[in-house]
Structures are given as C-alpha cells and as structure tokens.
Short mmCIF file of C-alpha atoms and ligand atoms in Angstrom, two decimals:
data_model
loop_
_atom_site.label_atom_id
_atom_site.label_comp_id
_atom_site.label_asym_id
_atom_site.label_seq_id
_atom_site.Cartn_x
_atom_site.Cartn_y
_atom_site.Cartn_z
CA MET V 14 125.90 115.63 22.13
CA GLU V 15 122.43 115.64 23.70
CA GLY V 16 119.56 114.20 21.99
CA VAL V 17 116.22 112.51 22.78
CA TRP V 18 118.01 109.63 23.71
CA GLY V 19 120.30 111.72 26.17
CA ARG V 20 123.83 111.32 25.58
CA LEU V 21 125.43 109.40 22.44
CA PHE V 22 126.86 106.57 24.28
CA ILE V 23 128.09 105.73 27.64
CA LEU V 24 130.73 102.77 28.30
CA LYS V 25 131.37 101.43 31.63
CA LEU V 26 134.45 99.05 32.62
CA ILE V 27 134.89 97.51 36.36
CA PHE V 28 138.09 95.75 37.49
CA SER V 29 139.28 94.80 40.80
CA ILE V 30 142.81 95.18 42.18
CA GLN V 31 144.43 93.00 44.84
CA GLY V 32 146.93 94.60 47.27
CA GLY V 33 150.44 93.35 46.89
CA ASP V 34 149.65 91.73 43.46
CA PHE V 35 152.25 93.39 41.12
CA THR V 36 151.76 90.65 38.60
CA HIS V 37 148.50 91.73 37.75
CA ALA V 38 148.83 95.51 38.02
CA GLY V 39 148.27 96.99 34.80
CA HIS V 40 145.56 94.98 33.51
CA PRO V 41 142.82 97.49 33.78
CA SER V 42 145.13 100.15 32.20
CA SER V 43 145.97 97.98 29.50
CA GLU V 44 142.23 97.11 28.89
CA VAL V 45 141.18 100.91 28.70
CA LYS V 46 144.13 101.55 26.42
CA LYS V 47 142.57 99.01 24.06
CA VAL V 48 139.04 100.47 24.24
CA LEU V 49 140.39 104.14 23.86
CA LYS V 50 142.33 103.28 20.72
CA GLN V 51 139.18 101.41 19.08
CA LEU V 52 137.22 104.60 19.96
CA ASP V 53 139.98 106.47 17.79
CA ILE V 54 140.94 108.86 20.93
CA ASP V 55 144.22 110.72 20.20
CA GLY V 56 147.49 108.96 21.24
CA LYS V 57 148.63 111.81 23.41
CA THR V 58 145.51 111.76 25.41
CA ILE V 59 145.25 107.99 25.62
CA LYS V 60 148.86 107.89 27.16
CA ASN V 61 147.91 110.81 29.72
CA ILE V 62 144.87 108.60 30.75
CA VAL V 63 146.60 105.27 30.97
CA ILE V 64 149.54 106.61 32.66
CA ALA V 65 147.37 108.18 35.49
CA LEU V 66 145.48 104.84 35.77
CA TYR V 67 148.47 103.04 35.86
CA GLU V 68 149.75 105.03 38.66
CA ALA V 69 146.63 104.80 40.76
CA GLU V 70 146.53 100.83 40.31
CA VAL V 71 150.19 100.61 41.32
CA ASN V 72 149.31 102.74 44.49
CA VAL V 73 146.65 100.25 45.48
CA VAL V 74 148.91 97.46 44.93
CA ALA V 75 151.82 99.27 46.85
CA HIS V 76 149.82 100.93 49.59
CA ALA V 77 146.19 99.48 50.09
CA TRP V 78 144.58 96.09 50.66
CA ARG V 79 142.11 95.82 47.89
CA GLY V 80 140.37 97.90 45.42
CA THR V 81 138.28 98.45 42.48
CA VAL V 82 138.36 100.52 39.10
CA ASP V 83 135.53 102.06 37.73
CA VAL V 84 135.63 103.57 34.10
CA GLU V 85 133.08 105.54 32.53
CA ILE V 86 133.50 106.84 29.04
CA ASP V 87 131.22 108.89 27.07
CA GLU V 88 131.60 111.01 24.02
CA SER V 89 133.32 113.76 25.60
CA LYS V 90 135.41 112.38 28.50
CA ILE V 91 136.68 109.51 30.71
CA THR V 92 135.99 109.53 34.18
CA ILE V 93 137.98 106.94 36.35
CA LEU V 94 137.22 106.14 39.98
CA VAL V 95 139.89 103.95 42.04
CA SER V 96 138.57 103.14 45.30
CA ASP V 97 140.47 101.09 47.66
CA GLU V 98 140.26 99.54 51.39
CA GLY V 99 143.38 100.23 52.95
CA PRO V 100 145.35 102.27 55.31
CA GLY V 101 144.34 105.76 53.94
CA ILE V 102 146.43 108.95 53.51
CA PRO V 103 146.75 111.02 56.65
CA ASP V 104 147.78 113.98 54.98
CA ILE V 105 147.00 114.33 51.17
CA GLU V 106 148.80 117.66 50.81
CA GLN V 107 152.01 116.03 51.77
CA ALA V 108 151.60 112.86 49.94
CA MET V 109 150.91 115.00 46.60
CA GLN V 110 154.58 116.46 47.04
CA ALA V 111 156.97 114.96 44.63
CA GLY V 112 159.35 112.85 46.62
CA PHE V 113 157.17 112.15 49.45
CA SER V 114 156.90 108.10 49.78
CA THR V 115 156.10 105.41 52.47
CA ALA V 116 156.64 102.80 50.09
CA SER V 117 158.03 99.59 51.63
CA LYS V 118 161.42 98.04 50.32
CA GLN V 119 159.55 95.29 48.67
CA VAL V 120 157.88 98.18 46.67
CA ARG V 121 160.98 99.85 45.87
CA GLU V 122 162.79 96.58 44.63
CA MET V 123 159.85 96.44 42.06
CA GLY V 124 161.00 99.73 40.71
CA PHE V 125 158.51 101.89 42.30
CA GLY V 126 158.31 104.08 45.44
CA ALA V 127 160.01 107.26 44.38
CA GLY V 128 156.99 109.54 45.66
CA MET V 129 156.11 110.40 42.05
CA GLY V 130 152.88 108.69 41.34
CA LEU V 131 150.42 111.48 42.92
CA PRO V 132 152.16 114.47 41.26
CA ASN V 133 152.25 112.45 37.95
CA MET V 134 148.35 111.74 38.22
CA LYS V 135 147.87 115.24 38.64
CA LYS V 136 150.04 116.14 35.59
CA ASN V 137 148.23 113.64 33.27
CA THR V 138 144.61 114.43 34.00
CA ASP V 139 142.34 117.47 33.60
CA GLU V 140 140.71 116.69 37.26
CA LEU V 141 142.09 114.62 39.95
CA TYR V 142 140.20 114.55 43.39
CA ILE V 143 141.56 112.50 46.22
CA GLU V 144 139.41 111.48 49.26
CA SER V 145 140.73 109.26 52.16
CA GLU V 146 140.05 108.06 55.53
CA VAL V 147 142.70 106.69 57.72
CA GLY V 148 142.03 103.08 58.49
CA LYS V 149 139.42 102.84 55.69
CA GLY V 150 140.67 103.60 52.28
CA THR V 151 141.18 106.09 49.56
CA THR V 152 139.14 107.18 46.47
CA VAL V 153 140.78 108.83 43.74
CA LYS V 154 138.72 110.22 40.97
CA MET V 155 140.40 111.40 37.43
CA VAL V 156 138.63 113.14 34.58
CA ASN V 157 140.45 113.42 31.12
CA ASN V 158 138.34 115.43 28.52
CA PHE V 159 138.78 114.12 24.79
CA SER V 160 140.09 117.49 22.62
CA MET Q 21 169.40 104.77 15.31
CA LYS Q 22 167.92 101.48 14.12
CA LEU Q 23 167.23 98.87 16.38
CA LYS Q 24 169.41 96.49 15.05
CA GLU Q 25 172.41 99.06 15.29
CA ILE Q 26 171.47 99.10 19.02
CA ALA Q 27 171.64 95.48 19.29
CA ALA Q 28 174.82 95.26 17.63
CA VAL Q 29 176.69 97.78 19.68
CA LEU Q 30 175.54 96.16 22.94
CA ASN Q 31 176.08 92.92 21.77
CA ALA Q 32 172.51 91.82 22.60
CA ASN Q 33 170.17 88.93 22.20
CA ILE Q 34 167.13 89.80 20.65
CA SER Q 35 164.39 88.03 22.60
CA CYS Q 36 161.15 89.55 21.25
CA GLY Q 37 160.47 91.77 18.12
CA ALA Q 38 163.09 90.40 15.70
CA ASP Q 39 160.75 91.69 12.98
CA LYS Q 40 161.16 95.47 14.54
CA LEU Q 41 164.66 95.79 14.08
CA ASP Q 42 164.41 98.13 11.04
CA GLU Q 43 162.43 100.61 13.26
CA GLU Q 44 164.17 103.94 14.28
CA VAL Q 45 164.56 105.22 17.87
CA GLU Q 46 165.96 108.73 18.30
CA MET Q 47 166.53 108.79 22.06
CA GLY Q 48 167.51 106.68 24.81
CA TYR Q 49 166.68 106.67 28.86
CA SER Q 50 168.26 104.50 31.18
CA SER Q 51 166.58 103.99 34.71
CA ASP Q 52 165.90 101.22 37.16
CA LEU Q 53 162.96 103.26 38.67
CA MET Q 54 159.60 102.84 36.81
CA SER Q 55 158.34 105.82 38.84
CA ASP Q 56 160.75 108.14 36.73
CA VAL Q 57 159.82 106.23 33.41
CA LEU Q 58 156.17 107.12 33.85
CA THR Q 59 156.92 110.81 33.89
CA LEU Q 60 158.66 111.14 30.53
CA ASP Q 61 156.79 112.86 28.02
CA THR Q 62 158.93 111.54 25.19
CA ASP Q 63 157.67 108.07 23.68
CA ASN Q 64 159.72 107.26 20.64
CA LEU Q 65 162.70 106.02 22.88
CA VAL Q 66 164.68 102.98 23.93
CA LEU Q 67 164.68 102.20 27.77
CA LEU Q 68 167.51 100.80 29.30
CA THR Q 69 166.81 98.84 32.50
CA GLY Q 70 168.06 96.32 35.03
CA MET Q 71 164.65 96.33 36.54
CA VAL Q 72 163.98 92.84 34.76
CA ASN Q 73 160.06 92.19 35.73
CA LEU Q 74 156.48 92.58 34.30
CA GLN Q 75 156.26 96.05 35.72
CA ALA Q 76 159.03 97.24 33.26
CA ILE Q 77 156.89 96.04 30.51
CA ARG Q 78 153.70 97.38 31.60
CA THR Q 79 155.53 100.65 32.28
CA ALA Q 80 156.69 100.77 28.73
CA GLU Q 81 153.29 99.65 27.37
CA MET Q 82 151.56 102.62 29.22
CA ALA Q 83 154.44 104.96 28.11
CA ASP Q 84 154.17 104.03 24.47
CA ILE Q 85 157.83 103.02 24.66
CA ARG Q 86 158.37 100.22 22.15
CA ALA Q 87 161.83 99.08 22.85
CA ILE Q 88 163.49 97.88 25.95
CA VAL Q 89 167.09 96.65 26.82
CA PHE Q 90 167.70 94.66 29.72
CA VAL Q 91 171.22 95.09 30.93
CA ARG Q 92 173.67 93.17 33.19
CA ASN Q 93 172.72 89.82 31.36
CA LYS Q 94 169.44 89.76 32.81
CA LYS Q 95 166.88 87.52 30.90
CA ALA Q 96 163.13 88.52 30.55
CA ASN Q 97 160.78 85.36 31.55
CA GLN Q 98 157.97 83.99 29.27
CA PRO Q 99 155.09 85.99 30.64
CA MET Q 100 157.14 89.10 30.31
CA LEU Q 101 157.89 88.16 26.56
CA ASP Q 102 154.37 87.11 26.02
CA LEU Q 103 153.35 90.93 27.09
CA ALA Q 104 155.94 92.40 25.06
CA LYS Q 105 154.95 90.43 22.04
CA GLU Q 106 151.18 91.32 22.57
CA ASN Q 107 152.02 94.95 22.64
CA GLY Q 108 154.54 94.67 19.45
CA MET Q 109 157.66 95.71 21.65
CA CYS Q 110 161.28 94.83 20.76
CA ILE Q 111 163.19 93.26 23.73
CA LEU Q 112 167.03 93.18 23.88
CA GLU Q 113 169.27 91.43 26.53
CA SER Q 114 172.80 92.86 26.88
CA PRO Q 115 175.57 91.64 28.83
CA TYR Q 116 176.81 95.03 29.72
CA SER Q 117 176.28 97.05 32.67
CA LEU Q 118 173.63 100.01 32.53
CA PHE Q 119 176.61 102.37 32.48
CA LYS Q 120 178.43 100.81 29.67
CA SER Q 121 175.39 100.23 27.58
CA SER Q 122 174.53 103.93 27.93
CA GLY Q 123 177.93 105.07 27.23
CA LEU Q 124 178.37 102.93 24.21
CA LEU Q 125 174.90 104.12 22.67
CA PHE Q 126 175.54 107.85 23.56
CA GLN Q 127 178.85 107.39 21.46
CA ALA Q 128 176.86 105.78 18.79
CA GLY Q 129 174.79 108.88 18.67
CA LEU Q 130 171.57 107.99 20.48
CA LYS Q 131 170.45 111.12 22.13
CA PRO Q 132 169.38 111.80 25.73
CA ILE Q 133 165.92 112.98 26.56
CA TYR Q 134 167.68 115.77 28.76
N1 ATP Y 216 145.82 104.22 47.82
C1 ATP Y 216 146.66 104.70 48.77
N2 ATP Y 216 146.58 104.29 49.92
C2 ATP Y 216 147.34 104.68 51.05
N3 ATP Y 216 148.49 105.56 50.82
C3 ATP Y 216 148.62 105.87 49.61
C4 ATP Y 216 147.82 105.62 48.36
N4 ATP Y 216 148.16 106.25 47.52
C5 ATP Y 216 149.42 106.89 47.92
N5 ATP Y 216 149.45 106.86 48.90
C6 ATP Y 216 150.43 107.63 50.03
O1 ATP Y 216 151.04 108.68 49.17
C7 ATP Y 216 152.46 108.42 49.08
C8 ATP Y 216 152.80 109.20 47.88
O2 ATP Y 216 152.14 108.33 46.55
P1 ATP Y 216 152.74 108.38 45.31
O3 ATP Y 216 152.18 107.46 44.35
O4 ATP Y 216 153.04 110.12 44.90
O5 ATP Y 216 154.47 107.80 45.44
P2 ATP Y 216 154.65 106.24 45.83
O6 ATP Y 216 153.67 105.51 45.33
O7 ATP Y 216 155.27 106.11 47.24
O8 ATP Y 216 155.88 106.33 44.67
P3 ATP Y 216 155.86 106.06 43.15
O9 ATP Y 216 154.34 106.26 42.74
O10 ATP Y 216 156.67 107.03 42.73
O11 ATP Y 216 156.20 104.78 42.76
C9 ATP Y 216 152.60 107.05 49.14
O12 ATP Y 216 154.06 106.70 49.59
C10 ATP Y 216 151.77 106.80 50.37
O13 ATP Y 216 152.36 106.89 51.40
MG1 MG Y 217 152.62 105.83 43.59
#
C-alpha cells in the first residue's frame, strides 16, 4: 500500500553468524519466526521462510568464516540477505545440484552435509539469488511474498 | 496416535512436554540427517532420531515438528531441553534402536510420510 508516507511499514533486523558455531545457528531464524508470527503471516509461508533462512545460516556456519543476516520486512514481502566472508563457491550451478556437498566430516557429524540446502532454499523461496567470489565470500538473497 | 501411546510403545522417558502427551500425531519420520528433515513438507509428525544435539531441536523448530524421540538411550542436555520447552515441544527418550523404535510405531499404526 503506497500513501503519502510511502510504504506502510518496514521492519529491519540484523544478526551476525560465526563460522563453525553450530550452537548459535538458528537464532536469527528463530527470531524471524517470532516476528512473522506476531505479524500474523500464515503458517505455511512462515515455515518456508524460516527453513530457507536456517539452511542459509547453517551454510555460513558449515562452510564460511563469518557472516551477517539482514532482514527487511514490509507489508507485502520479506527480503533476506545472508552475506559471508568465506571461501566462496567456485561453481554455483554445481553447488545448486541436490547431493553436491563439500561438507567436512565434522559438519556431517552434526547431521548436515547432504547437499540438500541450496536446492531446499530454492524450493522454499519465491526468489533466490546467489553471488560468490572465490576466496572472498558469498551473498545469498531470498525473497518471499506474503500471500 | 497420542504422544502418550508413543511413549508407552517405546518405553520412553518424557524429558520435556509432559503436558503435551494427549496431543495426536499422525505420521512419523526417522532420520539422523537434519538436511533431510528440513526438506519435508509435512509438519504434524514425530521425528525419531539418534542425532542428539541442539540442531535437532532447531530443525524441529523451523520445520514445525512438535515431538521428537531420541533413540539408542541418548539423553538431551539442558540447553536442548530449554530450547524444546521454549518452543512447546515434547521430547521423548527411548532405549531402543532407531530401527526397533520405527518398527514398533509402524506396527502400532503410526503412518510413514512416504
Ligand atoms: N556460504 C557458502 N560458502 C561457501 N560454500 C558454500 C556456501 N554455501 C554452500 N556452499 C557450497 O555449496 C555446497 C552445497 O551446499 P548445500 O547447502 O546445498 O549442501 P551442504 O551444505 O553441503 O549440505 P546440507 O545443506 O544438505 O546440510 C556446499 O557443500 C559448499 O561446497
Ligand atoms: Mg547446506
């Protein structure tokens, strides 16, 4: 809804993620879930969003050194940017294939590393963009529209 | 199936959510791989797993799974139980293997997702 004051509301949330820190992975997703519930977004949409965000968080923890989560919510959609400093993804098309994984033994011992995360993020979002530079890091942008 | 029936069949200890035992779940899913659990479209299910860590609880939180059975006699630690409680989950701990637990619940009428 556009009025004299522009968009009805914009809500921003920012979190940081530490590479290797599985204990705190999921905190941003958990907070976003609470906010979306308060905004009365339907359950299926919330589940799609937090699953995709949790996958992205776990990827930073599992594959990168550190990262940030920037969330912007307005009345029609949620836009999430997960950017990390890390090794980057040399071949994004290959990484998007179900089953492709370079996860370490330690990551697999935590119950991850099946190469399902990126395809699952694709499935759970309306828009997914990945940019990556080898040796620098990766940025994932996800958009979900509220129905 | 009521959660209390599941607990009885699996000879399970109820370490969180004793007030939820009258809730019904229709389906079960067994996996140690959280990557897989995150791809499920169903949510009214009980997750059976031997992956006993905080990520299992987080995964259930994101996937709207309200009950978890930890198998092979593994115990949830306090941070896990705190997170489960915060999310209103029921946590059961069974002495049986993942195979035996799944088999017993299947036999008792709990449905698979696929
Ligand atoms: N943020 C990232 N930084 C560097 N590499 C990444 C990043 N995200 C994904 N990758 C690469 O892409 C691969 C596939 O990622 P994907 O999330 O699909 O699977 P996974 O993380 O290996 O396992 P799962 O997500 O099933 O637990 C990873 O194994 C890794 O090589
Ligand atoms: Mg992943």
